[in-house]
mmCIF file of C-alpha atoms in Angstrom:
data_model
loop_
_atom_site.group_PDB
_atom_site.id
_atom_site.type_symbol
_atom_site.label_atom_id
_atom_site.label_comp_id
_atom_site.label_asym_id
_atom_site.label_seq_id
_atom_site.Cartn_x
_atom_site.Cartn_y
_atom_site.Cartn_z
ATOM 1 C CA UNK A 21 12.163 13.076 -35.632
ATOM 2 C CA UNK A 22 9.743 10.604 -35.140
ATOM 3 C CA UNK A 23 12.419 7.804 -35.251
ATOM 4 C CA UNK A 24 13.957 8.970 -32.407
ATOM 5 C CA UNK A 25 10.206 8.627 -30.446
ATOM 6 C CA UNK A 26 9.942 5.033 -31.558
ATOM 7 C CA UNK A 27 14.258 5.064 -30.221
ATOM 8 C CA UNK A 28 13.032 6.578 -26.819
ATOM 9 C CA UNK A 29 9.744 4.522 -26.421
ATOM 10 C CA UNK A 30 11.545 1.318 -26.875
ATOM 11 C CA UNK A 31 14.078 2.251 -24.486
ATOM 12 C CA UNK A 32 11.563 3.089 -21.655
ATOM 13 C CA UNK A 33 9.562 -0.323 -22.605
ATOM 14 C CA UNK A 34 13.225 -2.170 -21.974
ATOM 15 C CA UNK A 35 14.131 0.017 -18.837
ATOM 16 C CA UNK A 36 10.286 -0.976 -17.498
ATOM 17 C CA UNK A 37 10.295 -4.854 -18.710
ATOM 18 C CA UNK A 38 14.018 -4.640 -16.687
ATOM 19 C CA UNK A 39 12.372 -3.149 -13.487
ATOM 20 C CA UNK A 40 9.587 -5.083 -13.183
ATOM 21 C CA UNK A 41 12.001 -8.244 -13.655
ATOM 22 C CA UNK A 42 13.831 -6.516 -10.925
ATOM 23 C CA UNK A 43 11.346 -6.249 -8.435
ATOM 24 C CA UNK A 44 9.814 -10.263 -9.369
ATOM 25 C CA UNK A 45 13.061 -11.493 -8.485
ATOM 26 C CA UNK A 46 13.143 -9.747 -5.649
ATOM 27 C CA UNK A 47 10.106 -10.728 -4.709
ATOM 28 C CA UNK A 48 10.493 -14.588 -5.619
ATOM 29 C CA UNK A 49 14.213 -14.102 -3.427
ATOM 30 C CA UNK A 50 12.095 -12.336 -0.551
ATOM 31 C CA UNK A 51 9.262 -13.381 -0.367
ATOM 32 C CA UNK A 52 7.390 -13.519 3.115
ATOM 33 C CA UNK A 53 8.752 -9.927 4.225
ATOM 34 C CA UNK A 54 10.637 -8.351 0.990
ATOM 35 C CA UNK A 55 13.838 -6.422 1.261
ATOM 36 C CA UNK A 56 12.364 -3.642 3.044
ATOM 37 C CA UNK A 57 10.661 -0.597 2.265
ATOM 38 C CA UNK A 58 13.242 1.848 -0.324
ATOM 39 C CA UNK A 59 15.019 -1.003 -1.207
ATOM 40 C CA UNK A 60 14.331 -1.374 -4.441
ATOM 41 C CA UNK A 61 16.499 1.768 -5.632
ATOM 42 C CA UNK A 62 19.351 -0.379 -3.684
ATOM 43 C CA UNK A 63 19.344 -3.126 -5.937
ATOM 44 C CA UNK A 64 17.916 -1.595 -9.069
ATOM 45 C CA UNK A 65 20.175 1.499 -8.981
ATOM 46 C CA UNK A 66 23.407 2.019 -6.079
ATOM 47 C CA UNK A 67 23.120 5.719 -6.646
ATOM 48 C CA UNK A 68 20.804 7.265 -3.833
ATOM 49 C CA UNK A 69 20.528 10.421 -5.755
ATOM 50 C CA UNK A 70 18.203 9.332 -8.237
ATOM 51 C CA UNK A 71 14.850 7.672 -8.387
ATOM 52 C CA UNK A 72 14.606 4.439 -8.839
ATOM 53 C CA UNK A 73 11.258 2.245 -8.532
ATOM 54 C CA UNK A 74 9.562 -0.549 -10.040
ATOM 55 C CA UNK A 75 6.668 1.584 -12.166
ATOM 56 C CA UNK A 76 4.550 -0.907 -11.385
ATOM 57 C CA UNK A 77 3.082 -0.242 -7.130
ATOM 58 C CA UNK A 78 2.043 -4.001 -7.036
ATOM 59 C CA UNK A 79 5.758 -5.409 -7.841
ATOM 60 C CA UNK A 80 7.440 -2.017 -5.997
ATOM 61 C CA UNK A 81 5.190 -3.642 -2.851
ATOM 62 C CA UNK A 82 6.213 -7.150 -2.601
ATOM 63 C CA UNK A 83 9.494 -6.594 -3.760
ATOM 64 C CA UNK A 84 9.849 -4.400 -0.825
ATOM 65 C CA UNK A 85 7.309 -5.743 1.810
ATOM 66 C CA UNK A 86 6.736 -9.784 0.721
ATOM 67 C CA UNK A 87 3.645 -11.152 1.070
ATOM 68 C CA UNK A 88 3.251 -10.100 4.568
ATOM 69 C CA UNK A 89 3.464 -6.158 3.479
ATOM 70 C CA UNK A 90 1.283 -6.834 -0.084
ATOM 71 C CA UNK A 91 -1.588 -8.518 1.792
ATOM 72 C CA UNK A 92 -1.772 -5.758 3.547
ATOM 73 C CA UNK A 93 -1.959 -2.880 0.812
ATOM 74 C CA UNK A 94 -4.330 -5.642 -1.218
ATOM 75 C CA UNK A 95 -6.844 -5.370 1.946
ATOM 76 C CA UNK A 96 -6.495 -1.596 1.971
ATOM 77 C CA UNK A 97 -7.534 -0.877 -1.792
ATOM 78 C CA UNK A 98 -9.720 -3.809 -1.474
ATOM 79 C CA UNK A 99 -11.542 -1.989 1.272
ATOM 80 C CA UNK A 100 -11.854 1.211 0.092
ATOM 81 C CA UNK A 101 -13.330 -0.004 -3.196
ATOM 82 C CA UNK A 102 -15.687 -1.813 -1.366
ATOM 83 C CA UNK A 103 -17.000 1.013 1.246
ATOM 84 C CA UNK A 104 -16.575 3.637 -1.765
ATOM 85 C CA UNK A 105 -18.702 1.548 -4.088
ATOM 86 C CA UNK A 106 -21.158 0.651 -1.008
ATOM 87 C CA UNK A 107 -21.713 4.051 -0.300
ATOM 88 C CA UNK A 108 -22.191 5.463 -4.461
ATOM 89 C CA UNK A 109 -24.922 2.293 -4.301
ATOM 90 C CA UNK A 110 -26.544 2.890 -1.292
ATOM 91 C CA UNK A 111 -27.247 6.523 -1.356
ATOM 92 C CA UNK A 112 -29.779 8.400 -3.448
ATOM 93 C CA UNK A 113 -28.183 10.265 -6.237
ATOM 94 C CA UNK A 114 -29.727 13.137 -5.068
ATOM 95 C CA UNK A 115 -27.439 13.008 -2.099
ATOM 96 C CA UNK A 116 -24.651 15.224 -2.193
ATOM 97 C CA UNK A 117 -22.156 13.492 -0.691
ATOM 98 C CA UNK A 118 -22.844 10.726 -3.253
ATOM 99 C CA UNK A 119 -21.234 12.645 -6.178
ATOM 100 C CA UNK A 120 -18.090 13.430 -4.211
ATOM 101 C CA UNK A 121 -17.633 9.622 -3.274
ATOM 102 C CA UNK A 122 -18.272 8.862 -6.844
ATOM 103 C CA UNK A 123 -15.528 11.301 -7.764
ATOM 104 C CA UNK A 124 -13.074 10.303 -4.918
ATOM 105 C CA UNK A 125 -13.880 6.615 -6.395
ATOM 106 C CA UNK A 126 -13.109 7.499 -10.115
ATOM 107 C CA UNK A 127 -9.915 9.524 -8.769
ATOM 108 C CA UNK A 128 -8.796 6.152 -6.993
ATOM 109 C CA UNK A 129 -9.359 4.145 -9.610
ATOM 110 C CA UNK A 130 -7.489 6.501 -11.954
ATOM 111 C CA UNK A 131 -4.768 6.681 -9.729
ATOM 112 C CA UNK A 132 -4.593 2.636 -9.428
ATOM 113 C CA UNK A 133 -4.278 2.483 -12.708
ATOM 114 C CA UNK A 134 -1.929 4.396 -13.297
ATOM 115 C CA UNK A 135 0.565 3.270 -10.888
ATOM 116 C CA UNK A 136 0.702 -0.151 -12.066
ATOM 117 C CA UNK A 137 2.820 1.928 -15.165
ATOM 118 C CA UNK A 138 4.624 5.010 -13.514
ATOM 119 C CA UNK A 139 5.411 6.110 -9.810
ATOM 120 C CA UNK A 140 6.060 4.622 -6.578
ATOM 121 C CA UNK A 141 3.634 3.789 -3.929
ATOM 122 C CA UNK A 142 4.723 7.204 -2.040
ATOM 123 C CA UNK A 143 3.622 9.108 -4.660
ATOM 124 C CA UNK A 144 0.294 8.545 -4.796
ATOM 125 C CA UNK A 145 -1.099 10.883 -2.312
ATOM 126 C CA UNK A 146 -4.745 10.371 -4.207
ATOM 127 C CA UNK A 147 -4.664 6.994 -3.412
ATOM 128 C CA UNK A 148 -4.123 7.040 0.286
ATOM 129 C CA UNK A 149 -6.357 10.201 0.216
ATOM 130 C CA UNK A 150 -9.244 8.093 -1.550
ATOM 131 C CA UNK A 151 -8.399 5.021 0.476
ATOM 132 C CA UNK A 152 -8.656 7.418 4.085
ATOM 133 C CA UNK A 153 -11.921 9.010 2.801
ATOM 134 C CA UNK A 154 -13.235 5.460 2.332
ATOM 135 C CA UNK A 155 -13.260 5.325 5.881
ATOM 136 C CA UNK A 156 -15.665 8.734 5.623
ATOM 137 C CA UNK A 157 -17.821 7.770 3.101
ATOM 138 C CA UNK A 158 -18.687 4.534 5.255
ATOM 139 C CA UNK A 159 -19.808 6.586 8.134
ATOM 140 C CA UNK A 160 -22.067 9.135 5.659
ATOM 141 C CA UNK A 161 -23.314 5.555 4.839
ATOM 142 C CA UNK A 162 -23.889 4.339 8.230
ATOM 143 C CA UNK A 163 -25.588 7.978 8.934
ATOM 144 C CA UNK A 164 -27.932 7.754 6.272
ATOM 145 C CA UNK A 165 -28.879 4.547 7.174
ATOM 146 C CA UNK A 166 -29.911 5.446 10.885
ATOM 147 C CA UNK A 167 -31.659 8.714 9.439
ATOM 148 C CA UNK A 168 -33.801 6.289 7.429
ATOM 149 C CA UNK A 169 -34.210 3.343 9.982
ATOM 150 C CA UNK A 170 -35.425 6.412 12.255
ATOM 151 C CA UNK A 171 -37.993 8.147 9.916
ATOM 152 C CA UNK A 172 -38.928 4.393 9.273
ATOM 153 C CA UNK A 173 -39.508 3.769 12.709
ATOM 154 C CA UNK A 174 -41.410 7.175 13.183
ATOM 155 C CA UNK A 175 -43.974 6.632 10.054
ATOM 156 C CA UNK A 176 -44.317 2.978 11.701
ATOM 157 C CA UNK A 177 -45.754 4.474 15.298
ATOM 158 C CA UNK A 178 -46.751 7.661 14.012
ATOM 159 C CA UNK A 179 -48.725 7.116 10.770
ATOM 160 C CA UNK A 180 -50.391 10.467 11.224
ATOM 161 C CA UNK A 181 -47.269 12.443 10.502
ATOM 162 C CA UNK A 182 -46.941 13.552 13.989
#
């Protein structure tokens, strides 16, 4: 009954608040280079046959990496946000290739979201997908801009239309 969904909730709220505890301390114990990547399971849970991981991708990372490892992943998403939300601003919403970057953008953000409360870094293929096709959408950018600094130039020496 609905007791025992108020029973389960509060036992996945305990088994999160434990693993994010988990993965602080490990952190705070680790800190410049972390325990290495997978090692969370190790300490949260000796049995290699099931899942463990902090729920939480931020914690899971410098638990297992240190600050070394989570610099890194910050300047990734940091990044792709930036070239994905450079290139929804800076083209036309006409464009085409603006509504899939806004999509791939809403998908990452989704996905960020979401694993700061379930999954491990590994499983978040959309992420790394959206964070890769960053990369893409800042050479449609870079594209666009050259087709327009080129018509510019054109109408500049060619005010005719010629």
């Amino acid at each position: 009954g609905l007791g025992d969904v108020y029973k389960r909730q509060a036992i996945s709220n305990e088994g999160r608040s434990a693993r994010y505890k988990t993965a602080a301390r490990d952190f705070l114990n680790h800190p410049v280079l972390g325990k290495g990547l997978g090692n969370f399971r190790t300490e949260y849970n000796l049995d290699y046959r099931k899942m463990s991981y902090a729920h939480n991708t931020i914690l899971e990372v410098a638990s297992e990496t240190g600050l070394l490892g989570l610099t890194l992943f910050l300047a990734i998403l940091i990044f792709a946000v930036i070239n994905l939300l450079r290139s929804v601003f800076f083209l036309s919403p006409e464009n085409e290739s603006r509504n899939i970057i806004l999509l791939i953008l809403l998908l990452f953000t989704y996905t960020l979201t979401e694993s700061m409360f379930s999954g491990t870094v590994f499983q978040w293929a959309i992420l790394w997908f959206a964070a890769g096709f960053s990369l893409v959408a800042g050479n449609i950018v870079q594209k666009e801009k050259a087709a327009h600094a080129q018509k510019s130039l054109h109408s500049y020496f060619c005010p005719s239309g010629d």
